[in-house]
Coordinates of C-alpha atoms in Angstrom, one line a residue:
X1 CA 134.2 -40.3 -19.6
X2 CA 132.0 -43.2 -20.7
X3 CA 131.3 -45.3 -23.8
X4 CA 127.8 -46.6 -24.6
X5 CA 128.1 -50.3 -25.8
X6 CA 125.7 -53.0 -26.6
X7 CA 124.8 -55.3 -23.7
X8 CA 126.9 -58.0 -25.1
X9 CA 129.4 -60.1 -23.0
X10 CA 132.1 -60.2 -25.8
X11 CA 131.9 -56.5 -26.4
X12 CA 132.1 -55.7 -22.7
X13 CA 135.1 -58.0 -22.3
X14 CA 136.8 -56.4 -25.2
X15 CA 136.6 -53.0 -23.5
X16 CA 137.6 -54.3 -20.1
X17 CA 140.6 -56.2 -21.4
X18 CA 141.8 -53.3 -23.6
X19 CA 144.2 -51.2 -21.6
X20 CA 143.3 -47.8 -23.1
X21 CA 139.7 -48.3 -22.0
X22 CA 140.2 -49.5 -18.5
X23 CA 139.3 -46.1 -17.0
X24 CA 136.3 -45.6 -19.3
X25 CA 132.9 -46.2 -17.7
X26 CA 130.7 -48.5 -19.8
X27 CA 127.0 -47.7 -20.3
X28 CA 125.4 -50.9 -21.5
X29 CA 122.1 -50.2 -23.4
X30 CA 120.7 -51.2 -26.7
X31 CA 120.2 -48.2 -28.9
X32 CA 117.7 -50.0 -31.2
X33 CA 115.4 -51.7 -28.7
X34 CA 115.6 -49.1 -25.9
X35 CA 113.0 -46.3 -25.9
X36 CA 113.8 -42.6 -26.3
X37 CA 113.0 -42.1 -22.6
X38 CA 115.4 -44.9 -21.6
X39 CA 118.2 -43.5 -23.7
X40 CA 117.4 -40.0 -22.4
X41 CA 117.9 -41.2 -18.9
X42 CA 121.4 -42.4 -19.7
X43 CA 122.4 -39.4 -21.8
X44 CA 121.2 -37.0 -19.2
X45 CA 124.1 -38.0 -16.9
X46 CA 126.6 -36.4 -19.3
X47 CA 127.7 -32.9 -20.3
X48 CA 128.5 -33.9 -23.9
X49 CA 127.4 -36.8 -26.1
X50 CA 129.2 -37.8 -29.3
X51 CA 127.3 -40.1 -31.6
X52 CA 129.5 -42.7 -33.2
X53 CA 126.8 -44.9 -34.5
X54 CA 126.4 -44.5 -38.3
X55 CA 123.9 -45.4 -41.0
X56 CA 124.3 -49.1 -40.5
X57 CA 122.4 -49.0 -37.2
X58 CA 119.2 -48.6 -39.1
X59 CA 116.7 -46.1 -40.6
X60 CA 115.4 -43.5 -38.2
X61 CA 118.0 -44.1 -35.5
X62 CA 119.8 -40.8 -36.0
X63 CA 116.6 -39.0 -35.3
X64 CA 115.8 -41.3 -32.3
X65 CA 119.2 -40.7 -30.8
X66 CA 118.9 -36.9 -31.3
X67 CA 115.4 -36.9 -29.7
X68 CA 116.9 -38.8 -26.7
X69 CA 119.7 -36.3 -26.4
X70 CA 117.3 -33.4 -26.4
X71 CA 114.9 -35.1 -23.9
X72 CA 117.9 -35.8 -21.6
X73 CA 118.8 -32.1 -21.6
X74 CA 122.4 -32.8 -22.6
X75 CA 124.4 -29.6 -22.7
X76 CA 126.3 -30.3 -25.9
X77 CA 125.8 -32.8 -28.7
X78 CA 127.9 -34.0 -31.7
X79 CA 125.6 -36.0 -34.0
X80 CA 126.7 -38.6 -36.5
X81 CA 127.1 -36.1 -39.4
X82 CA 130.7 -37.1 -40.3
X83 CA 130.1 -36.9 -44.0
X84 CA 128.9 -34.5 -46.7
X85 CA 127.5 -31.0 -46.6
X86 CA 123.9 -32.2 -46.3
X87 CA 122.6 -28.6 -46.3
X88 CA 124.0 -28.1 -49.7
X89 CA 123.0 -31.5 -51.1
X90 CA 119.4 -31.0 -49.8
X91 CA 116.5 -33.4 -49.7
X92 CA 115.6 -36.0 -52.3
X93 CA 119.2 -36.9 -53.3
X94 CA 120.2 -40.3 -54.6
X95 CA 121.0 -41.4 -51.1
X96 CA 117.7 -41.4 -49.0
X97 CA 119.6 -41.7 -45.7
X98 CA 120.9 -38.2 -46.2
X99 CA 117.3 -36.9 -45.7
X100 CA 117.4 -38.2 -42.2
X101 CA 120.6 -36.1 -41.6
X102 CA 118.6 -33.0 -42.5
X103 CA 115.9 -34.2 -40.1
X104 CA 118.5 -34.2 -37.3
X105 CA 119.7 -30.7 -38.2
X106 CA 116.1 -29.5 -38.2
X107 CA 115.6 -30.9 -34.7
X108 CA 118.7 -29.3 -33.4
X109 CA 118.1 -25.9 -35.0
X110 CA 114.5 -25.8 -33.7
X111 CA 115.6 -25.7 -30.1
X112 CA 118.0 -23.7 -27.9
X113 CA 118.6 -25.8 -24.8
X114 CA 121.2 -28.2 -26.2
X115 CA 124.2 -26.8 -28.0
X116 CA 125.4 -28.7 -31.0
X117 CA 128.5 -29.0 -33.2
X118 CA 128.4 -30.8 -36.6
X119 CA 131.8 -32.0 -38.0
X120 CA 131.7 -32.4 -41.7
X121 CA 134.5 -34.7 -43.0
X122 CA 133.6 -35.6 -46.5
X123 CA 134.1 -39.2 -47.5
X124 CA 136.0 -41.5 -45.0
X125 CA 139.3 -42.2 -46.8
X126 CA 139.1 -46.0 -46.5
X127 CA 135.7 -46.0 -48.4
X128 CA 137.6 -44.8 -51.5
X129 CA 139.4 -48.1 -51.6
X130 CA 136.4 -50.4 -51.1
X131 CA 136.1 -52.8 -54.0
X132 CA 132.3 -52.8 -53.8
X133 CA 132.3 -49.0 -54.0
X134 CA 134.4 -49.2 -57.2
X135 CA 136.2 -45.9 -57.3
X136 CA 139.7 -47.4 -56.7
X137 CA 139.8 -51.1 -57.5
X138 CA 143.2 -52.6 -56.5
X139 CA 142.1 -56.0 -57.8
X140 CA 141.4 -54.7 -61.3
X141 CA 144.0 -51.9 -61.3
X142 CA 141.2 -49.4 -62.2
X143 CA 140.2 -45.9 -61.1
X144 CA 136.7 -44.7 -61.8
X145 CA 135.9 -41.0 -61.7
X146 CA 132.4 -40.1 -60.5
X147 CA 130.9 -37.5 -62.8
X148 CA 134.1 -35.8 -64.1
X149 CA 137.8 -36.0 -63.8
X150 CA 138.0 -32.5 -62.4
X151 CA 135.2 -33.2 -59.8
X152 CA 136.7 -33.3 -56.3
X153 CA 136.2 -35.3 -53.2
X154 CA 137.0 -34.3 -49.6
X155 CA 138.5 -37.2 -47.8
X156 CA 139.3 -37.7 -44.1
X157 CA 140.5 -40.8 -42.4
X158 CA 138.9 -42.2 -39.2
X159 CA 142.0 -41.3 -37.1
X160 CA 141.8 -37.7 -38.1
X161 CA 138.0 -37.6 -37.6
X162 CA 138.5 -38.6 -34.0
X163 CA 141.4 -36.2 -33.4
X164 CA 139.7 -33.2 -35.1
X165 CA 136.4 -33.8 -33.4
X166 CA 138.1 -33.5 -30.0
X167 CA 140.0 -30.4 -31.1
X168 CA 136.7 -28.8 -32.2
X169 CA 135.1 -29.7 -28.8
X170 CA 137.9 -28.2 -26.8
X171 CA 138.5 -25.2 -28.9
X172 CA 138.4 -21.8 -27.2
X173 CA 136.2 -19.8 -27.5
X174 CA 133.8 -22.7 -27.6
X175 CA 132.2 -23.5 -30.9
X176 CA 128.5 -23.5 -30.5
X177 CA 125.7 -24.4 -33.0
X178 CA 127.9 -24.5 -36.0
X179 CA 128.8 -26.8 -38.9
X180 CA 132.6 -27.2 -38.8
X181 CA 134.3 -28.4 -42.0
X182 CA 137.5 -30.5 -41.8
X183 CA 139.5 -32.4 -44.4
X184 CA 142.4 -34.8 -44.6
X185 CA 142.7 -33.9 -48.3
X186 CA 140.5 -32.5 -51.1
X187 CA 141.5 -33.9 -54.5
X188 CA 140.1 -34.2 -58.0
X189 CA 139.6 -37.7 -59.4
X190 CA 142.5 -37.0 -61.8
X191 CA 144.7 -36.2 -58.8
X192 CA 143.4 -39.3 -57.0
X193 CA 144.4 -41.5 -60.0
X194 CA 147.9 -39.9 -60.1
X195 CA 148.4 -40.6 -56.4
X196 CA 147.1 -44.1 -56.6
X197 CA 149.6 -44.9 -59.4
X198 CA 152.4 -43.2 -57.3
X199 CA 151.6 -45.3 -54.2
X200 CA 151.3 -48.6 -55.9
X201 CA 154.0 -47.9 -58.5
X202 CA 151.9 -49.3 -61.4
X203 CA 149.6 -48.0 -64.1
X204 CA 145.9 -48.0 -63.5
X205 CA 143.2 -48.0 -66.1
X206 CA 141.3 -44.7 -65.8
X207 CA 137.5 -44.9 -66.6
X208 CA 135.0 -42.0 -66.4
X209 CA 131.6 -42.9 -65.0
X210 CA 129.5 -40.0 -66.2
X211 CA 126.4 -38.7 -64.3
X212 CA 124.3 -40.1 -67.1
X213 CA 125.9 -43.6 -66.7
X214 CA 125.6 -43.5 -63.0
X215 CA 121.9 -42.3 -63.1
X216 CA 121.1 -45.1 -65.6
X217 CA 122.8 -47.7 -63.5
X218 CA 120.9 -46.6 -60.4
X219 CA 117.5 -46.7 -62.2
X220 CA 118.2 -50.3 -63.1
X221 CA 119.1 -51.2 -59.5
X222 CA 117.6 -48.5 -57.2
X223 CA 118.1 -50.4 -54.0
X224 CA 121.9 -50.8 -54.5
X225 CA 123.5 -48.8 -51.8
X226 CA 126.8 -48.4 -53.6
X227 CA 125.1 -47.2 -56.8
X228 CA 123.3 -44.6 -54.6
X229 CA 126.6 -43.5 -53.1
X230 CA 128.3 -43.3 -56.5
X231 CA 125.6 -41.0 -57.8
X232 CA 125.4 -38.7 -54.7
X233 CA 129.1 -38.3 -54.6
X234 CA 128.9 -36.4 -58.0
X235 CA 127.2 -33.6 -56.1
X236 CA 129.2 -30.4 -55.2
X237 CA 128.3 -30.9 -51.6
X238 CA 130.9 -33.5 -51.1
X239 CA 133.9 -31.2 -51.4
X240 CA 135.3 -28.0 -49.8
X241 CA 138.7 -26.3 -50.1
X242 CA 141.3 -27.3 -47.6
X243 CA 141.9 -23.5 -46.9
X244 CA 138.4 -23.2 -45.5
X245 CA 138.8 -26.1 -43.0
X246 CA 139.2 -26.0 -39.3
X247 CA 142.3 -28.1 -39.3
X248 CA 144.0 -25.8 -42.0
X249 CA 143.1 -22.7 -40.1
X250 CA 144.3 -24.2 -36.8
X251 CA 147.5 -25.6 -38.4
X252 CA 146.6 -29.2 -37.4
X253 CA 148.3 -31.8 -39.6
X254 CA 146.1 -34.4 -41.3
X255 CA 146.7 -37.6 -43.3
X256 CA 146.2 -37.5 -47.0
X257 CA 145.5 -40.3 -49.5
X258 CA 149.2 -41.3 -50.1
X259 CA 150.1 -41.4 -46.5
X260 CA 147.0 -43.3 -45.6
X261 CA 147.4 -45.9 -48.3
X262 CA 151.1 -46.5 -47.5
X263 CA 150.2 -47.0 -43.8
X264 CA 147.0 -49.1 -44.2
X265 CA 147.4 -51.0 -47.4
X266 CA 151.1 -51.3 -48.2
X267 CA 152.4 -51.8 -44.7

């Protein structure tokens, strides 16, 4: 087992001094500055590659990494698709980076040498509580609903994403060339507001941001990444029933909003 890390002394020392990673081989290469061929040479040494580098790494990087995986003839690949149902959302959404996710899917589906598994997780639970995202503001004691109070979000925390991805990879029979849906919890904005008030034992102001309001706000500030996310998360492709998820069908327990908030915010 290996981890690909930036060729940075501090990063390398962090891994080497952290007991759980002492038996993990480190591949030091820069994803951004290295060529597809250079990345392919590294990836080609491994049976399975899991991409844990998200949108922040830069535009075009998800396609570049995928091209390197395919060129390296990796047997199995889990791309960075830990998010929405991009097939359902389609191209031209409020969040342009989602189009690149569809480019990755097109590359994978157009070939038959590298097997792939996509793990769709919905929104990462911690994102719900970001002040700059604005859905749950602990500072202002406010919950904003995106689109409608009966609109739902699927939420999965990082710990469960890691756990469930491994469960998917080691499932027998092997899951091949499929989109697998997982969920820590799927809840309406009304239910989210109720749970937030329960956890923090106080009343929150509940404000609806309609699609019209969000669309107008985005037009006035089209480069604002959080306004893009607010708009795109009004789409039906950001939610799926718990009963249809891999973890529900395999009876794997996951962490919901209340449990996550108690552990990560209150403790």
